[in-house]
CSV table of C-alpha atoms and ligand atoms in Angstrom, one decimal:
chain,number,residue,atom,x,y,z
R,305,MET,CA,26.4,-5.4,24.5
R,306,PRO,CA,25.7,-1.7,24.8
R,307,ARG,CA,26.2,0.3,21.7
R,308,PRO,CA,29.3,2.5,21.8
R,309,LYS,CA,28.4,6.2,22.1
R,310,VAL,CA,28.6,8.1,19.0
R,311,VAL,CA,31.3,10.8,18.9
R,312,ASN,CA,30.9,12.7,15.8
R,313,ASP,CA,34.5,13.8,15.6
R,314,LYS,CA,36.8,13.5,12.6
R,315,ARG,CA,37.6,9.8,12.8
R,316,GLN,CA,34.1,8.2,12.6
R,317,PRO,CA,34.4,5.5,10.0
R,318,VAL,CA,31.6,4.0,8.0
R,319,PRO,CA,31.6,0.2,8.6
R,320,PRO,CA,31.7,-1.2,5.2
R,321,LEU,CA,29.8,-4.4,5.4
R,322,ASN,CA,27.6,-6.6,7.5
R,323,LEU,CA,25.7,-9.7,7.1
R,324,GLU,CA,22.5,-7.9,6.0
R,325,GLU,CA,24.4,-6.1,3.3
R,326,LEU,CA,26.0,-9.3,2.2
R,327,LYS,CA,22.5,-10.8,1.8
R,328,PHE,CA,21.4,-7.8,-0.2
R,329,TRP,CA,24.2,-8.1,-2.7
R,330,LEU,CA,24.0,-11.9,-2.9
R,331,ARG,CA,20.4,-11.5,-4.1
R,332,ILE,CA,21.4,-8.8,-6.5
R,333,MET,CA,24.1,-11.1,-8.0
R,334,GLU,CA,21.8,-14.0,-8.3
R,335,GLU,CA,19.3,-11.9,-10.2
R,336,HIS,CA,22.0,-10.5,-12.4
R,337,ALA,CA,22.8,-14.1,-13.5
R,338,GLN,CA,19.1,-14.6,-14.2
R,339,PHE,CA,18.8,-11.4,-16.2
R,340,ILE,CA,21.9,-12.2,-18.2
R,341,LYS,CA,20.8,-15.7,-18.9
R,342,ALA,CA,17.4,-14.4,-20.2
R,343,GLY,CA,19.2,-12.0,-22.5
R,344,LEU,CA,21.6,-14.4,-24.1
R,345,PRO,CA,21.0,-15.9,-27.6
R,346,CYS,CA,19.3,-19.3,-27.3
R,347,ASP,CA,22.1,-21.0,-29.1
R,348,SER,CA,24.8,-19.8,-26.7
R,349,ILE,CA,24.5,-23.0,-24.8
R,350,VAL,CA,27.8,-22.7,-22.9
R,351,LEU,CA,27.3,-19.1,-21.8
R,352,ILE,CA,23.8,-19.8,-20.7
R,353,GLY,CA,25.1,-22.8,-18.7
R,354,GLU,CA,27.6,-20.6,-17.0
R,355,ALA,CA,25.0,-18.0,-16.1
R,356,ASP,CA,22.8,-20.8,-14.8
R,357,ASN,CA,25.7,-22.1,-12.6
R,358,PHE,CA,26.3,-18.6,-11.2
R,359,GLN,CA,22.6,-18.3,-10.4
R,360,GLN,CA,22.7,-21.6,-8.5
R,361,GLU,CA,25.9,-20.7,-6.7
R,362,PHE,CA,24.5,-17.4,-5.5
R,363,ALA,CA,21.3,-19.1,-4.5
R,364,ALA,CA,23.3,-21.6,-2.4
R,365,LEU,CA,25.3,-18.7,-0.8
R,366,ARG,CA,22.1,-17.0,0.1
R,367,VAL,CA,20.9,-20.2,1.9
R,368,ARG,CA,24.3,-20.3,3.8
R,369,ALA,CA,23.9,-16.6,4.7
R,370,GLU,CA,20.6,-17.4,6.4
R,371,GLN,CA,22.3,-20.1,8.5
R,372,VAL,CA,25.3,-18.1,9.8
R,373,GLN,CA,25.5,-18.3,13.5
R,374,ASN,CA,29.0,-17.2,14.4
R,375,GLN,CA,32.1,-15.3,13.2
R,376,ARG,CA,33.8,-18.3,11.8
R,377,GLN,CA,30.9,-19.2,9.6
R,378,PHE,CA,30.6,-15.6,8.5
R,379,THR,CA,34.3,-15.5,7.6
R,380,GLU,CA,34.0,-18.6,5.5
R,381,LEU,CA,30.9,-17.3,3.8
R,382,VAL,CA,32.7,-14.0,2.9
R,383,ASP,CA,35.7,-16.1,1.6
R,384,ALA,CA,33.4,-18.2,-0.6
R,385,THR,CA,31.5,-15.2,-1.8
R,386,GLN,CA,34.6,-13.4,-2.9
R,387,THR,CA,35.7,-16.3,-5.0
R,388,VAL,CA,32.3,-16.5,-6.8
R,389,VAL,CA,31.9,-12.8,-7.2
R,390,GLY,CA,35.4,-12.5,-8.7
R,391,GLU,CA,34.5,-15.2,-11.2
R,392,PHE,CA,31.2,-13.6,-11.9
R,393,TYR,CA,32.8,-10.3,-12.5
R,394,ARG,CA,35.2,-11.8,-15.1
R,395,TYR,CA,32.3,-13.6,-16.8
R,396,LYS,CA,30.4,-10.3,-17.1
R,397,ARG,CA,33.4,-8.5,-18.5
R,398,ARG,CA,34.0,-11.3,-21.0
R,399,LEU,CA,30.4,-11.1,-22.2
R,400,LEU,CA,30.8,-7.3,-22.6
R,401,GLN,CA,34.0,-7.7,-24.6
R,402,MET,CA,32.4,-10.3,-26.8
R,403,GLU,CA,29.5,-8.0,-27.4
R,404,LEU,CA,31.7,-5.0,-28.2
R,405,THR,CA,33.6,-7.0,-30.7
R,406,CYS,CA,30.4,-8.4,-32.4
R,407,GLN,CA,31.0,-11.9,-31.2
R,408,LEU,CA,27.8,-12.0,-29.2
R,409,LEU,CA,24.3,-10.8,-29.8
R,410,GLY,CA,21.2,-11.2,-27.7
R,411,CYS,CA,19.2,-8.7,-25.6
R,412,ASN,CA,21.8,-7.6,-23.0
R,413,PHE,CA,22.9,-4.1,-23.8
R,414,ALA,CA,26.6,-3.5,-23.5
R,415,LEU,CA,25.9,-0.8,-20.9
R,416,PHE,CA,23.8,-3.3,-18.9
R,417,LEU,CA,26.7,-5.7,-18.8
R,418,ASP,CA,29.0,-2.8,-17.8
R,419,HIS,CA,26.5,-1.8,-15.2
R,420,VAL,CA,26.2,-5.2,-13.6
R,421,SER,CA,30.0,-5.6,-13.6
R,422,ARG,CA,30.4,-2.3,-11.8
R,423,GLU,CA,28.1,-3.6,-9.2
R,424,ALA,CA,30.1,-6.8,-8.8
R,425,GLU,CA,33.3,-4.6,-8.5
R,426,TYR,CA,31.5,-2.6,-5.8
R,427,PHE,CA,30.6,-5.8,-4.0
R,428,LEU,CA,34.1,-7.0,-4.2
R,429,MET,CA,35.4,-3.8,-2.8
R,430,LEU,CA,33.0,-4.1,0.2
R,431,LEU,CA,34.2,-7.7,0.8
R,432,SER,CA,37.8,-6.7,0.5
R,433,ALA,CA,37.4,-3.7,2.7
R,434,MET,CA,35.9,-5.8,5.4
R,435,GLY,CA,38.7,-8.4,5.1
R,436,SER,CA,41.5,-5.8,5.3
R,437,GLY,CA,39.9,-3.5,7.8
R,438,ARG,CA,39.9,-0.5,5.3
R,439,LEU,CA,37.1,1.9,6.0
R,440,LEU,CA,35.4,4.5,3.9
R,441,TYR,CA,35.5,8.2,4.5
R,442,GLN,CA,34.0,11.3,3.2
R,443,SER,CA,36.2,11.6,0.2
R,444,ALA,CA,35.2,8.1,-0.5
R,445,GLY,CA,31.7,9.1,0.4
R,446,ALA,CA,31.6,11.5,-2.6
R,447,ARG,CA,32.8,8.6,-4.7
R,448,GLU,CA,30.2,6.4,-3.3
R,449,VAL,CA,27.5,8.9,-4.2
R,450,THR,CA,28.8,9.2,-7.8
R,451,PHE,CA,28.9,5.4,-8.1
R,452,TRP,CA,25.2,5.2,-7.1
R,453,LEU,CA,24.2,8.2,-9.2
R,454,ARG,CA,25.6,6.6,-12.3
R,455,LEU,CA,23.6,3.4,-11.5
R,456,MET,CA,20.5,5.5,-11.1
R,457,ALA,CA,21.0,7.2,-14.5
R,458,ASP,CA,21.6,3.7,-16.0
R,459,HIS,CA,18.4,2.4,-14.5
R,460,SER,CA,16.5,5.3,-16.0
R,461,ARG,CA,17.8,4.5,-19.4
R,462,PHE,CA,17.2,0.8,-19.1
R,463,ILE,CA,13.6,1.6,-18.3
R,464,VAL,CA,13.4,4.0,-21.3
R,465,HIS,CA,14.7,1.3,-23.6
R,466,ARG,CA,12.4,-1.4,-22.3
R,467,LEU,CA,9.2,0.6,-22.3
R,468,ASP,CA,7.0,0.2,-25.4
R,469,PRO,CA,7.5,3.3,-27.6
R,470,SER,CA,3.7,3.9,-27.4
R,471,GLU,CA,4.1,4.7,-23.7
R,472,ARG,CA,5.2,8.2,-24.5
R,473,ALA,CA,4.5,9.8,-21.1
R,474,MET,CA,6.3,7.1,-19.2
R,475,VAL,CA,9.2,7.2,-21.6
R,476,GLU,CA,9.4,11.0,-21.3
R,477,THR,CA,9.4,10.7,-17.5
R,478,ALA,CA,12.1,8.1,-17.5
R,479,GLU,CA,14.2,10.2,-19.9
R,480,GLY,CA,13.8,13.1,-17.5
R,481,PHE,CA,15.2,11.1,-14.7
R,482,ALA,CA,18.1,10.0,-16.9
R,483,CYS,CA,19.0,13.6,-17.5
R,484,GLU,CA,18.5,14.6,-13.9
R,485,PHE,CA,20.9,11.9,-12.7
R,486,ASP,CA,23.4,12.5,-15.4
R,487,ALA,CA,23.6,16.1,-14.1
R,488,LEU,CA,23.9,14.9,-10.5
R,489,TYR,CA,26.5,12.4,-11.5
R,490,LEU,CA,28.6,15.2,-13.0
R,491,GLN,CA,28.2,17.3,-10.0
R,492,GLY,CA,29.2,14.4,-7.8
R,493,ARG,CA,32.4,14.0,-9.8
R,494,ASP,CA,33.2,17.6,-9.3
R,495,PHE,CA,32.8,17.1,-5.5
R,496,VAL,CA,35.1,14.0,-5.7
R,497,SER,CA,37.7,16.3,-7.1
R,498,MET,CA,37.0,19.4,-4.9
R,499,LEU,CA,36.9,17.4,-1.6
R,500,ARG,CA,40.3,16.0,-2.1
R,501,GLY,CA,42.4,17.2,0.8
R,502,SER,CA,39.5,18.9,2.4
R,503,THR,CA,39.7,18.9,6.2
R,504,ASN,CA,36.5,20.8,7.0
R,505,GLU,CA,32.8,20.2,6.9
R,506,VAL,CA,31.6,21.3,3.5
R,507,PRO,CA,28.1,22.6,3.6
R,508,ALA,CA,27.7,22.6,-0.1
R,509,PHE,CA,28.4,18.9,-0.2
R,510,ARG,CA,25.8,18.3,2.5
R,511,ARG,CA,23.3,20.3,0.5
R,512,PHE,CA,24.2,18.2,-2.5
R,513,LEU,CA,23.5,15.1,-0.6
R,514,GLN,CA,20.0,16.5,0.2
R,515,ASP,CA,19.4,17.3,-3.4
R,516,VAL,CA,20.4,13.8,-4.4
R,517,ARG,CA,18.1,12.3,-1.7
R,518,VAL,CA,15.1,14.3,-3.1
R,519,SER,CA,15.8,13.1,-6.6
R,520,THR,CA,16.4,9.6,-5.6
R,521,LEU,CA,13.2,9.5,-3.6
R,522,LYS,CA,11.3,10.6,-6.7
R,523,LEU,CA,13.0,8.0,-8.9
R,524,ARG,CA,12.4,5.3,-6.3
R,525,ASP,CA,8.7,6.2,-6.3
R,526,PHE,CA,8.6,6.1,-10.1
R,527,LYS,CA,10.3,2.7,-10.1
R,528,ARG,CA,7.7,1.5,-7.6
R,529,ALA,CA,4.9,2.8,-9.8
R,530,VAL,CA,6.4,1.0,-12.8
R,531,GLU,CA,6.6,-2.2,-10.7
R,532,SER,CA,3.0,-1.9,-9.7
R,533,LEU,CA,1.8,-1.2,-13.2
R,534,ILE,CA,3.7,-4.3,-14.5
R,535,ALA,CA,2.3,-6.4,-11.7
R,536,GLU,CA,-1.2,-5.3,-12.7
R,537,CYS,CA,-0.5,-5.8,-16.4
R,538,ARG,CA,-1.2,-2.1,-17.0
R,539,LEU,CA,2.0,-1.1,-18.7
R,540,VAL,CA,3.1,-2.0,-22.2
R,541,GLY,CA,6.8,-2.9,-22.5
R,542,LEU,CA,9.4,-5.5,-22.0
R,543,ILE,CA,10.4,-4.9,-18.4
R,544,PRO,CA,10.2,-8.1,-16.3
R,545,ALA,CA,8.5,-7.6,-12.9
R,546,LEU,CA,11.7,-8.9,-11.2
R,547,LEU,CA,13.8,-6.3,-13.0
R,548,ALA,CA,11.5,-3.6,-11.9
R,549,ASP,CA,11.7,-4.9,-8.3
R,550,HIS,CA,15.5,-5.2,-8.6
R,551,VAL,CA,16.1,-1.6,-9.6
R,552,ARG,CA,13.6,-0.3,-7.0
R,553,ARG,CA,15.5,-2.2,-4.3
R,554,GLU,CA,18.8,-0.7,-5.5
R,555,ALA,CA,17.2,2.8,-5.2
R,556,ASP,CA,16.1,2.0,-1.7
R,557,HIS,CA,19.7,0.8,-0.9
R,558,PHE,CA,21.1,4.0,-2.2
R,559,LEU,CA,18.7,5.9,0.1
R,560,LEU,CA,20.3,4.0,3.0
R,561,VAL,CA,23.8,4.9,1.9
R,562,LEU,CA,22.7,8.6,1.6
R,563,ALA,CA,21.2,8.6,5.0
R,564,ILE,CA,24.5,7.3,6.4
R,565,LEU,CA,26.4,10.1,4.7
R,566,GLU,CA,23.9,12.7,5.8
R,567,LYS,CA,24.1,11.6,9.4
R,568,GLY,CA,27.7,12.6,9.3
R,569,THR,CA,29.3,9.3,10.2
R,570,PHE,CA,32.2,10.2,8.0
R,571,VAL,CA,35.2,12.4,8.2
R,572,PRO,CA,36.0,15.0,5.5
R,573,TYR,CA,39.3,13.5,4.6
R,574,ASP,CA,41.4,10.4,4.7
R,575,GLU,CA,44.5,11.2,6.8
R,576,ASP,CA,46.6,9.2,4.4
R,577,GLY,CA,45.5,11.5,1.7
R,578,GLU,CA,44.1,8.5,-0.3
R,579,LEU,CA,40.8,8.3,-2.0
R,580,GLU,CA,39.7,5.0,-0.7
R,581,PHE,CA,37.3,4.4,-3.5
R,582,ALA,CA,40.2,4.4,-5.9
R,583,ALA,CA,40.9,0.9,-4.5
R,584,LEU,CA,37.8,-0.2,-6.5
R,585,GLU,CA,39.8,-0.6,-9.7
R,586,GLU,CA,42.6,-2.4,-7.8
R,587,THR,CA,40.1,-4.7,-6.4
R,588,ALA,CA,38.7,-5.5,-9.8
R,589,VAL,CA,42.2,-6.1,-11.1
R,590,MET,CA,42.9,-8.4,-8.2
R,591,ALA,CA,39.7,-10.2,-8.8
R,592,ALA,CA,40.5,-10.6,-12.5
R,593,GLY,CA,43.8,-12.2,-11.5
R,594,GLY,CA,42.1,-14.5,-9.1
R,595,ALA,CA,44.1,-13.0,-6.2
R,596,VAL,CA,41.3,-11.8,-4.0
R,597,ALA,CA,41.2,-13.6,-0.7
R,598,VAL,CA,40.0,-12.8,2.8
R,599,ALA,CA,42.6,-12.9,5.5
R,600,ALA,CA,40.7,-14.6,8.3
R,601,ALA,CA,43.0,-13.3,10.9
R,602,GLU,CA,42.5,-9.7,9.8
R,603,LEU,CA,38.8,-10.2,9.7
R,604,ALA,CA,38.9,-11.7,13.2
R,605,GLN,CA,40.6,-8.5,14.4
R,606,ASN,CA,37.8,-6.4,12.9
R,607,PRO,CA,34.6,-8.2,13.9
R,608,ALA,CA,32.9,-5.0,14.7
R,609,VAL,CA,31.9,-4.5,11.1
R,610,VAL,CA,29.5,-7.4,11.4
R,611,TYR,CA,26.1,-6.9,13.0
R,612,TYR,CA,23.5,-9.6,13.1
R,613,ASP,CA,20.3,-9.6,15.1
R,614,ASP,CA,19.6,-13.3,15.5
R,615,GLU,CA,16.6,-12.6,17.7
R,616,ASP,CA,14.4,-11.2,15.0
R,617,GLU,CA,15.7,-10.5,11.5
R,618,ASP,CA,12.4,-8.8,10.5
R,619,ASP,CA,12.1,-6.4,13.3
R,620,ASP,CA,12.4,-2.7,12.8
R,621,GLU,CA,15.9,-2.4,14.1
R,622,GLU,CA,17.6,0.5,12.4
R,623,TYR,CA,20.0,-0.4,9.6
R,624,GLY,CA,22.3,-3.0,11.0
R,625,GLY,CA,26.0,-2.3,10.3
R,626,ARG,CA,26.4,1.1,8.9
R,627,ASP,CA,24.4,2.7,11.6
R,628,ASP,CA,26.7,5.2,13.3
R,629,GLU,CA,25.1,4.2,16.6
R,630,ASP,CA,26.2,0.6,16.1
R,631,ASN,CA,29.8,0.9,15.7
R,632,ASP,CA,32.8,3.2,15.6
R,633,GLY,CA,34.9,0.5,14.0
R,634,GLU,CA,37.5,0.5,16.8
R,635,ASP,CA,35.8,-1.0,19.8
R,636,GLU,CA,36.8,-4.6,19.2
R,637,GLU,CA,40.3,-5.7,19.4
R,638,ASP,CA,40.1,-9.3,20.5
R,639,GLY,CA,41.3,-11.7,17.9
R,640,GLU,CA,40.2,-14.9,19.7
R,641,ARG,CA,36.7,-15.0,18.4
R,642,GLU,CA,36.5,-17.5,15.6
R,643,ASP,CA,33.7,-19.4,17.2
R,644,ALA,CA,32.2,-16.5,19.1
R,645,PRO,CA,28.6,-15.6,18.4
R,646,LEU,CA,28.3,-12.7,16.0
R,647,PRO,CA,28.1,-9.3,17.7
R,648,THR,CA,24.4,-8.5,18.1
R,649,THR,CA,22.7,-5.2,18.3
R,650,PRO,CA,20.3,-4.9,21.2
R,651,PRO,CA,16.6,-4.7,20.2
R,652,PRO,CA,15.1,-1.3,20.5
R,653,PRO,CA,13.1,-0.8,23.7
R,654,GLU,CA,9.8,-0.6,22.0
R,655,PRO,CA,10.0,-1.6,18.4
R,656,PRO,CA,7.7,0.5,16.3
R,657,ALA,CA,5.1,-1.1,14.2
R,658,LYS,CA,6.2,-2.1,10.8
R,659,PRO,CA,5.2,0.8,8.4
R,660,ALA,CA,2.6,-0.1,5.8
R,661,LYS,CA,4.6,1.6,3.2
R,662,VAL,CA,8.0,3.1,2.8
R,663,LYS,CA,8.1,6.7,3.9
R,664,TRP,CA,11.0,9.0,4.4
R,665,SER,CA,10.9,10.6,7.9
R,666,GLY,CA,14.5,10.9,8.8
R,667,LYS,CA,14.6,7.2,9.7
R,668,TRP,CA,15.7,4.5,7.3
R,669,PRO,CA,13.3,3.8,4.5
R,670,ARG,CA,13.5,0.1,5.4
R,671,PRO,CA,15.6,-2.3,7.4
R,672,LEU,CA,18.6,-3.3,5.3
R,673,GLY,CA,18.1,-6.7,3.8
R,674,ALA,CA,14.4,-6.6,3.9
R,675,GLN,CA,13.1,-8.0,0.7
R,676,LYS,CA,10.2,-5.6,0.2
L,1207,LIG,FE1,21.7,-1.8,-10.9
């Protein structure tokens, strides 16, 4: 199927989810369960058992994700994922409330529990957006950036608090990143407010995205250095190697999101005047009430958000579903596709050799969903 031509006009949506992104977030959720379990008091048997169950459920969903062959299976997977993520979100918030009211100790900081619950909310928002056909626009893009900037600031502080105090230089570097991302987060919030109702391209916002990318590249490289030092047993601290890898992967994912925004696959406003990302809180409330469900019919009418290259998952195809060259979000209207193969992106004419290391060169830093 030839890719629809990109027309960079004012109604280019950002496809919110695809199978590769689903896999990315399923792994993140599985690891959250593992981290939470490791940080619970050893006598909290029930809570540990719940975390263990979530870890197993996400592991099973990841296995299912690798076996998806058609739209119907993908729809069922999204449905099952929403249920588990909704329950996991409530579990995280319950732990947070217990900790804030001194009913729970352990090693999970309250901000860590809040952080991982925010990520679950975000994942629910993506799943819900795909199910309902809602799309993200630039006003939401500014919100998306602030969401990720806050995560990056959190990561910096988590690193600070898990480094041995004797590692003064590393602590100072991590604190510098925390301050840098706090400032960017505040600037991003200003843009969220200032871009409301904006109907024009805003050069200052584009420059802001470039600033954010430069800072995020530095942070990603720092996380990678921390990861390597831990792997080589050359860093004193309490950072598990998996956690270092986890936060580095999230920084890489943020770089993908930034690249999408910088490529201009968004419009400066939502014609309904809504800030789409505001739906995040509604999504969480819905999840808390157990009301999140995917409407299969709606999903079937919006299959273009799913991209799956079943020929070679590890090739260097550019980022699957958010790539503006892949989709304009409006090129599929056929609802009779429950058992149809997932839409596939054609392989590039001459796939470039897999780069030895991640390097920013205007292309994606890595294929979405790649594990390393
Ligand atoms: Fe995170």
